[in-house]
PDB file of C-alpha atoms in Angstrom:
ATOM      1  CA  UNK A   1      90.371 136.343  95.838  1.00  0.00           C
ATOM      2  CA  UNK A   2      90.253 132.593  96.080  1.00  0.00           C
ATOM      3  CA  UNK A   3      92.569 130.840  98.503  1.00  0.00           C
ATOM      4  CA  UNK A   4      93.292 127.375  99.863  1.00  0.00           C
ATOM      5  CA  UNK A   5      94.722 126.577 103.273  1.00  0.00           C
ATOM      6  CA  UNK A   6      95.958 123.112 104.110  1.00  0.00           C
ATOM      7  CA  UNK A   7      97.716 121.723 107.117  1.00  0.00           C
ATOM      8  CA  UNK A   8     101.432 122.208 107.236  1.00  0.00           C
ATOM      9  CA  UNK A   9     103.612 119.174 107.067  1.00  0.00           C
ATOM     10  CA  UNK A  10     105.557 117.145 107.077  1.00  0.00           C
ATOM     11  CA  UNK A  11     103.356 114.319 108.292  1.00  0.00           C
ATOM     12  CA  UNK A  12     104.970 111.027 109.241  1.00  0.00           C
ATOM     13  CA  UNK A  13     102.824 107.954 109.820  1.00  0.00           C
ATOM     14  CA  UNK A  14     103.373 104.282 110.316  1.00  0.00           C
ATOM     15  CA  UNK A  15     102.036 101.893 107.727  1.00  0.00           C
ATOM     16  CA  UNK A  16      98.307 101.117 108.172  1.00  0.00           C
ATOM     17  CA  UNK A  17      97.723 104.285 110.195  1.00  0.00           C
ATOM     18  CA  UNK A  18      94.750 106.571 109.544  1.00  0.00           C
ATOM     19  CA  UNK A  19      95.458 109.706 107.542  1.00  0.00           C
ATOM     20  CA  UNK A  20      93.734 113.076 107.629  1.00  0.00           C
ATOM     21  CA  UNK A  21      95.028 116.140 105.833  1.00  0.00           C
ATOM     22  CA  UNK A  22      92.904 119.196 106.487  1.00  0.00           C
ATOM     23  CA  UNK A  23      92.006 121.645 103.748  1.00  0.00           C
ATOM     24  CA  UNK A  24      89.797 124.728 103.879  1.00  0.00           C
ATOM     25  CA  UNK A  25      89.071 127.224 101.172  1.00  0.00           C
ATOM     26  CA  UNK A  26      87.670 130.645 100.438  1.00  0.00           C
ATOM     27  CA  UNK A  27      86.018 131.365  97.124  1.00  0.00           C
ATOM     28  CA  UNK A  28      83.572 133.874  95.750  1.00  0.00           C
ATOM     29  CA  UNK A  29      81.645 131.425  93.609  1.00  0.00           C
ATOM     30  CA  UNK A  30      80.997 127.707  93.634  1.00  0.00           C
ATOM     31  CA  UNK A  31      84.339 126.133  92.872  1.00  0.00           C
ATOM     32  CA  UNK A  32      85.278 122.571  92.161  1.00  0.00           C
ATOM     33  CA  UNK A  33      87.671 121.065  94.690  1.00  0.00           C
ATOM     34  CA  UNK A  34      90.615 118.779  94.056  1.00  0.00           C
ATOM     35  CA  UNK A  35      93.360 116.809  95.679  1.00  0.00           C
ATOM     36  CA  UNK A  36      96.508 116.387  93.633  1.00  0.00           C
ATOM     37  CA  UNK A  37      99.434 114.139  94.545  1.00  0.00           C
ATOM     38  CA  UNK A  38     103.068 114.594  93.571  1.00  0.00           C
ATOM     39  CA  UNK A  39     105.232 111.516  93.950  1.00  0.00           C
ATOM     40  CA  UNK A  40     108.986 112.021  94.220  1.00  0.00           C
ATOM     41  CA  UNK A  41     110.448 113.059  90.885  1.00  0.00           C
ATOM     42  CA  UNK A  42     107.095 113.143  89.121  1.00  0.00           C
ATOM     43  CA  UNK A  43     104.517 115.723  88.074  1.00  0.00           C
ATOM     44  CA  UNK A  44     101.228 116.410  89.800  1.00  0.00           C
ATOM     45  CA  UNK A  45      98.506 113.828  89.329  1.00  0.00           C
ATOM     46  CA  UNK A  46      94.840 114.267  90.022  1.00  0.00           C
ATOM     47  CA  UNK A  47      93.900 112.093  92.985  1.00  0.00           C
ATOM     48  CA  UNK A  48      90.229 112.964  93.357  1.00  0.00           C
ATOM     49  CA  UNK A  49      87.773 115.767  92.888  1.00  0.00           C
ATOM     50  CA  UNK A  50      84.312 116.995  93.852  1.00  0.00           C
ATOM     51  CA  UNK A  51      82.317 119.502  91.899  1.00  0.00           C
ATOM     52  CA  UNK A  52      79.456 120.432  94.220  1.00  0.00           C
ATOM     53  CA  UNK A  53      78.477 120.513  97.861  1.00  0.00           C
ATOM     54  CA  UNK A  54      78.194 117.140  99.616  1.00  0.00           C
ATOM     55  CA  UNK A  55      79.922 115.339  96.740  1.00  0.00           C
ATOM     56  CA  UNK A  56      82.481 112.783  97.838  1.00  0.00           C
ATOM     57  CA  UNK A  57      85.529 112.191  95.712  1.00  0.00           C
ATOM     58  CA  UNK A  58      87.358 108.900  96.118  1.00  0.00           C
ATOM     59  CA  UNK A  59      90.296 107.097  94.542  1.00  0.00           C
ATOM     60  CA  UNK A  60      92.903 104.545  95.643  1.00  0.00           C
ATOM     61  CA  UNK A  61      91.352 104.374  99.125  1.00  0.00           C
ATOM     62  CA  UNK A  62      91.473 108.150  99.596  1.00  0.00           C
ATOM     63  CA  UNK A  63      88.283 110.111 100.194  1.00  0.00           C
ATOM     64  CA  UNK A  64      87.281 113.749 100.577  1.00  0.00           C
ATOM     65  CA  UNK A  65      83.846 115.323 100.975  1.00  0.00           C
ATOM     66  CA  UNK A  66      82.954 118.809  99.722  1.00  0.00           C
ATOM     67  CA  UNK A  67      81.580 120.577 102.812  1.00  0.00           C
ATOM     68  CA  UNK A  68      80.144 123.934 101.836  1.00  0.00           C
ATOM     69  CA  UNK A  69      79.005 124.791 105.360  1.00  0.00           C
ATOM     70  CA  UNK A  70      82.529 124.496 106.724  1.00  0.00           C
ATOM     71  CA  UNK A  71      84.268 125.359 103.421  1.00  0.00           C
ATOM     72  CA  UNK A  72      86.395 122.251 103.808  1.00  0.00           C
ATOM     73  CA  UNK A  73      87.638 119.329 101.732  1.00  0.00           C
ATOM     74  CA  UNK A  74      89.663 117.169 104.114  1.00  0.00           C
ATOM     75  CA  UNK A  75      91.552 114.213 102.671  1.00  0.00           C
ATOM     76  CA  UNK A  76      91.300 110.877 104.491  1.00  0.00           C
ATOM     77  CA  UNK A  77      92.560 107.349 104.097  1.00  0.00           C
ATOM     78  CA  UNK A  78      91.868 104.551 106.498  1.00  0.00           C
ATOM     79  CA  UNK A  79      95.147 102.657 106.136  1.00  0.00           C
ATOM     80  CA  UNK A  80      98.162 104.258 104.497  1.00  0.00           C
ATOM     81  CA  UNK A  81     100.921 102.377 102.717  1.00  0.00           C
ATOM     82  CA  UNK A  82     104.564 103.200 102.133  1.00  0.00           C
ATOM     83  CA  UNK A  83     103.697 103.828  98.490  1.00  0.00           C
ATOM     84  CA  UNK A  84     101.440 106.713  99.569  1.00  0.00           C
ATOM     85  CA  UNK A  85     104.485 108.764 100.531  1.00  0.00           C
ATOM     86  CA  UNK A  86     104.216 111.919  98.449  1.00  0.00           C
ATOM     87  CA  UNK A  87     103.252 115.584  98.599  1.00  0.00           C
ATOM     88  CA  UNK A  88      99.512 116.230  98.580  1.00  0.00           C
ATOM     89  CA  UNK A  89      98.021 119.476  97.277  1.00  0.00           C
ATOM     90  CA  UNK A  90      94.498 120.707  97.874  1.00  0.00           C
ATOM     91  CA  UNK A  91      93.208 122.959  95.099  1.00  0.00           C
ATOM     92  CA  UNK A  92      90.125 124.702  93.832  1.00  0.00           C
ATOM     93  CA  UNK A  93      89.140 125.823  90.386  1.00  0.00           C
ATOM     94  CA  UNK A  94      87.149 128.782  89.324  1.00  0.00           C
ATOM     95  CA  UNK A  95      86.081 129.763  85.838  1.00  0.00           C
ATOM     96  CA  UNK A  96      88.588 132.301  84.567  1.00  0.00           C
ATOM     97  CA  UNK A  97      86.393 133.101  81.617  1.00  0.00           C
ATOM     98  CA  UNK A  98      85.901 131.496  78.206  1.00  0.00           C
ATOM     99  CA  UNK A  99      85.495 128.127  79.894  1.00  0.00           C
ATOM    100  CA  UNK A 100      89.094 127.879  81.085  1.00  0.00           C
ATOM    101  CA  UNK A 101      89.537 127.050  84.719  1.00  0.00           C
ATOM    102  CA  UNK A 102      92.466 128.290  86.764  1.00  0.00           C
ATOM    103  CA  UNK A 103      93.594 126.304  89.767  1.00  0.00           C
ATOM    104  CA  UNK A 104      94.459 127.810  93.146  1.00  0.00           C
ATOM    105  CA  UNK A 105      96.656 125.539  95.235  1.00  0.00           C
ATOM    106  CA  UNK A 106      97.387 125.074  98.903  1.00  0.00           C
ATOM    107  CA  UNK A 107     101.026 124.891  99.958  1.00  0.00           C
ATOM    108  CA  UNK A 108     101.170 121.133  99.933  1.00  0.00           C
ATOM    109  CA  UNK A 109     101.589 118.574 102.695  1.00  0.00           C
ATOM    110  CA  UNK A 110     104.429 116.116 102.565  1.00  0.00           C
ATOM    111  CA  UNK A 111     103.451 112.658 103.791  1.00  0.00           C
ATOM    112  CA  UNK A 112     106.026 110.056 104.732  1.00  0.00           C
ATOM    113  CA  UNK A 113     104.835 106.551 105.588  1.00  0.00           C
ATOM    114  CA  UNK A 114     107.307 104.334 107.389  1.00  0.00           C
ATOM    115  CA  UNK A 115     107.130 100.527 107.492  1.00  0.00           C
TER     116      UNK A 115
ATOM    117  CA  UNK B   1      94.881 109.417  81.097  1.00  0.00           C
ATOM    118  CA  UNK B   2      96.158 112.382  79.107  1.00  0.00           C
ATOM    119  CA  UNK B   3      99.907 113.017  79.082  1.00  0.00           C
ATOM    120  CA  UNK B   4     101.721 116.318  79.206  1.00  0.00           C
ATOM    121  CA  UNK B   5     105.476 116.459  78.690  1.00  0.00           C
ATOM    122  CA  UNK B   6     108.002 119.165  79.378  1.00  0.00           C
ATOM    123  CA  UNK B   7     111.451 119.708  77.959  1.00  0.00           C
ATOM    124  CA  UNK B   8     114.011 120.034  79.313  1.00  0.00           C
ATOM    125  CA  UNK B   9     113.484 118.444  82.691  1.00  0.00           C
ATOM    126  CA  UNK B  10     116.310 120.523  84.128  1.00  0.00           C
ATOM    127  CA  UNK B  11     118.521 123.283  82.866  1.00  0.00           C
ATOM    128  CA  UNK B  12     121.435 125.286  84.238  1.00  0.00           C
ATOM    129  CA  UNK B  13     122.298 128.581  82.608  1.00  0.00           C
ATOM    130  CA  UNK B  14     124.438 131.631  83.150  1.00  0.00           C
ATOM    131  CA  UNK B  15     122.956 134.894  84.343  1.00  0.00           C
ATOM    132  CA  UNK B  16     121.830 137.053  81.424  1.00  0.00           C
ATOM    133  CA  UNK B  17     121.038 134.235  79.048  1.00  0.00           C
ATOM    134  CA  UNK B  18     117.583 133.144  77.878  1.00  0.00           C
ATOM    135  CA  UNK B  19     116.044 129.738  78.415  1.00  0.00           C
ATOM    136  CA  UNK B  20     113.153 128.151  76.544  1.00  0.00           C
ATOM    137  CA  UNK B  21     110.920 125.537  78.167  1.00  0.00           C
ATOM    138  CA  UNK B  22     108.520 123.477  76.072  1.00  0.00           C
ATOM    139  CA  UNK B  23     105.200 122.048  77.179  1.00  0.00           C
ATOM    140  CA  UNK B  24     103.518 119.478  74.943  1.00  0.00           C
ATOM    141  CA  UNK B  25     100.223 117.669  75.152  1.00  0.00           C
ATOM    142  CA  UNK B  26     101.103 114.247  73.751  1.00  0.00           C
ATOM    143  CA  UNK B  27      97.760 112.629  73.096  1.00  0.00           C
ATOM    144  CA  UNK B  28      95.269 115.449  73.123  1.00  0.00           C
ATOM    145  CA  UNK B  29      94.830 118.985  71.894  1.00  0.00           C
ATOM    146  CA  UNK B  30      94.893 121.903  74.275  1.00  0.00           C
ATOM    147  CA  UNK B  31      93.641 125.358  73.357  1.00  0.00           C
ATOM    148  CA  UNK B  32      94.689 126.508  76.806  1.00  0.00           C
ATOM    149  CA  UNK B  33      97.751 125.706  78.857  1.00  0.00           C
ATOM    150  CA  UNK B  34      98.745 127.058  82.230  1.00  0.00           C
ATOM    151  CA  UNK B  35     102.239 127.899  83.455  1.00  0.00           C
ATOM    152  CA  UNK B  36     103.073 127.663  87.150  1.00  0.00           C
ATOM    153  CA  UNK B  37     106.111 128.357  89.249  1.00  0.00           C
ATOM    154  CA  UNK B  38     106.877 126.374  92.378  1.00  0.00           C
ATOM    155  CA  UNK B  39     109.335 127.514  95.028  1.00  0.00           C
ATOM    156  CA  UNK B  40     110.842 125.018  97.491  1.00  0.00           C
ATOM    157  CA  UNK B  41     108.324 123.922 100.102  1.00  0.00           C
ATOM    158  CA  UNK B  42     105.731 126.280  98.661  1.00  0.00           C
ATOM    159  CA  UNK B  43     102.653 125.964  96.547  1.00  0.00           C
ATOM    160  CA  UNK B  44     102.320 126.325  92.823  1.00  0.00           C
ATOM    161  CA  UNK B  45     101.859 129.910  91.756  1.00  0.00           C
ATOM    162  CA  UNK B  46     100.016 130.530  88.520  1.00  0.00           C
ATOM    163  CA  UNK B  47     102.106 132.712  86.228  1.00  0.00           C
ATOM    164  CA  UNK B  48     100.066 132.887  83.060  1.00  0.00           C
ATOM    165  CA  UNK B  49      97.435 131.311  80.885  1.00  0.00           C
ATOM    166  CA  UNK B  50      98.611 130.400  77.411  1.00  0.00           C
ATOM    167  CA  UNK B  51      95.998 130.576  74.659  1.00  0.00           C
ATOM    168  CA  UNK B  52      96.479 129.018  71.245  1.00  0.00           C
ATOM    169  CA  UNK B  53      96.353 131.665  68.557  1.00  0.00           C
ATOM    170  CA  UNK B  54      96.214 134.644  70.892  1.00  0.00           C
ATOM    171  CA  UNK B  55      98.229 136.449  73.520  1.00  0.00           C
ATOM    172  CA  UNK B  56      98.864 134.916  76.899  1.00  0.00           C
ATOM    173  CA  UNK B  57      97.148 136.264  79.973  1.00  0.00           C
ATOM    174  CA  UNK B  58      99.578 137.051  82.771  1.00  0.00           C
ATOM    175  CA  UNK B  59      98.863 137.095  86.488  1.00  0.00           C
ATOM    176  CA  UNK B  60      99.432 140.239  88.452  1.00  0.00           C
ATOM    177  CA  UNK B  61     103.076 140.780  89.254  1.00  0.00           C
ATOM    178  CA  UNK B  62     104.405 138.538  86.475  1.00  0.00           C
ATOM    179  CA  UNK B  63     106.545 140.414  83.953  1.00  0.00           C
ATOM    180  CA  UNK B  64     105.300 139.571  80.480  1.00  0.00           C
ATOM    181  CA  UNK B  65     108.489 140.859  78.846  1.00  0.00           C
ATOM    182  CA  UNK B  66     110.572 138.581  81.002  1.00  0.00           C
ATOM    183  CA  UNK B  67     108.468 135.447  80.715  1.00  0.00           C
ATOM    184  CA  UNK B  68     107.538 135.169  77.060  1.00  0.00           C
ATOM    185  CA  UNK B  69     104.828 132.673  76.235  1.00  0.00           C
ATOM    186  CA  UNK B  70     104.025 131.367  72.782  1.00  0.00           C
ATOM    187  CA  UNK B  71     101.234 128.897  72.117  1.00  0.00           C
ATOM    188  CA  UNK B  72     102.234 127.922  68.611  1.00  0.00           C
ATOM    189  CA  UNK B  73      99.890 124.986  68.098  1.00  0.00           C
ATOM    190  CA  UNK B  74      97.198 122.969  69.822  1.00  0.00           C
ATOM    191  CA  UNK B  75      99.852 120.706  71.326  1.00  0.00           C
ATOM    192  CA  UNK B  76     102.724 123.056  72.153  1.00  0.00           C
ATOM    193  CA  UNK B  77     103.273 126.026  74.427  1.00  0.00           C
ATOM    194  CA  UNK B  78     106.676 127.508  75.189  1.00  0.00           C
ATOM    195  CA  UNK B  79     107.872 129.643  78.076  1.00  0.00           C
ATOM    196  CA  UNK B  80     111.029 131.657  77.493  1.00  0.00           C
ATOM    197  CA  UNK B  81     112.759 133.164  80.492  1.00  0.00           C
ATOM    198  CA  UNK B  82     114.653 136.115  79.040  1.00  0.00           C
ATOM    199  CA  UNK B  83     117.806 137.532  80.566  1.00  0.00           C
ATOM    200  CA  UNK B  84     117.577 135.067  83.409  1.00  0.00           C
ATOM    201  CA  UNK B  85     118.914 135.952  86.848  1.00  0.00           C
ATOM    202  CA  UNK B  86     119.495 133.804  89.938  1.00  0.00           C
ATOM    203  CA  UNK B  87     116.148 134.863  91.408  1.00  0.00           C
ATOM    204  CA  UNK B  88     114.454 133.209  88.424  1.00  0.00           C
ATOM    205  CA  UNK B  89     115.745 129.839  89.595  1.00  0.00           C
ATOM    206  CA  UNK B  90     112.698 127.747  90.299  1.00  0.00           C
ATOM    207  CA  UNK B  91     110.611 124.764  89.264  1.00  0.00           C
ATOM    208  CA  UNK B  92     108.358 125.584  86.309  1.00  0.00           C
ATOM    209  CA  UNK B  93     105.310 123.432  85.656  1.00  0.00           C
ATOM    210  CA  UNK B  94     102.739 123.498  82.883  1.00  0.00           C
ATOM    211  CA  UNK B  95      99.270 122.018  82.781  1.00  0.00           C
ATOM    212  CA  UNK B  96      96.464 121.644  80.288  1.00  0.00           C
ATOM    213  CA  UNK B  97      92.818 120.632  80.354  1.00  0.00           C
ATOM    214  CA  UNK B  98      91.601 118.267  77.659  1.00  0.00           C
ATOM    215  CA  UNK B  99      88.720 119.245  75.440  1.00  0.00           C
ATOM    216  CA  UNK B 100      86.955 115.941  75.930  1.00  0.00           C
ATOM    217  CA  UNK B 101      86.832 116.047  79.715  1.00  0.00           C
ATOM    218  CA  UNK B 102      85.488 118.591  82.127  1.00  0.00           C
ATOM    219  CA  UNK B 103      87.465 121.781  81.675  1.00  0.00           C
ATOM    220  CA  UNK B 104      88.247 121.907  85.360  1.00  0.00           C
ATOM    221  CA  UNK B 105      90.364 118.738  85.157  1.00  0.00           C
ATOM    222  CA  UNK B 106      93.950 119.524  84.260  1.00  0.00           C
ATOM    223  CA  UNK B 107      96.933 117.331  83.427  1.00  0.00           C
ATOM    224  CA  UNK B 108     100.340 118.415  84.599  1.00  0.00           C
ATOM    225  CA  UNK B 109     103.754 118.124  83.080  1.00  0.00           C
ATOM    226  CA  UNK B 110     106.620 116.733  85.184  1.00  0.00           C
ATOM    227  CA  UNK B 111     108.150 120.175  85.582  1.00  0.00           C
ATOM    228  CA  UNK B 112     111.415 121.859  84.584  1.00  0.00           C
ATOM    229  CA  UNK B 113     114.054 122.723  87.170  1.00  0.00           C
ATOM    230  CA  UNK B 114     115.801 125.973  86.192  1.00  0.00           C
ATOM    231  CA  UNK B 115     118.998 126.987  87.937  1.00  0.00           C
ATOM    232  CA  UNK B 116     120.542 130.319  87.009  1.00  0.00           C
ATOM    233  CA  UNK B 117     124.166 130.775  88.066  1.00  0.00           C
TER     234      UNK B 117
END
């Protein structure tokens, strides 16, 4: 079945540091790939997505490129801020039939950014 | 963006009682909603897919008689944990795709923290 593996946390960075959170996946088909973010006390929010190979998703300074050859979708940001402190989930979606897509999540990586 | 709400946000109940959790799409209609369970420091685990007007589809290993799902309308799905036990304590999250966007984009509720004593 489908699976997502992302780097274990927690990750602690100083403000303005460079961030990379690794994510690799296994899937039988051609899934769409996502990064979701969960801020403290809130629900998951879509951060960015890519639907096909070599697509780059970007939002709020975060980027991730769909690499089919390495089955990866690493999340990067050039300069993190304290407000980026959250838990980040890598996920993929596959058509579960009838046009409804189920999401398979990684375990999440907790990021703490200190001033 | 689309908004999904859940009620209650947290609930404490005694062992053996039943608890109902509501998931509502506030500004869009959802023929499908998904129910997840999240354990501490672990990922979200898909429990079931809720379909408006038909039976829910449960993932392997999820007891359908214990976790009753009803998708009563295009904006409401409910999850009832029947005869709850301490091992059912968890964070329950629902999500829904909108009909107007790509079906692989889902909006998540804020979650419901269930504690069974």
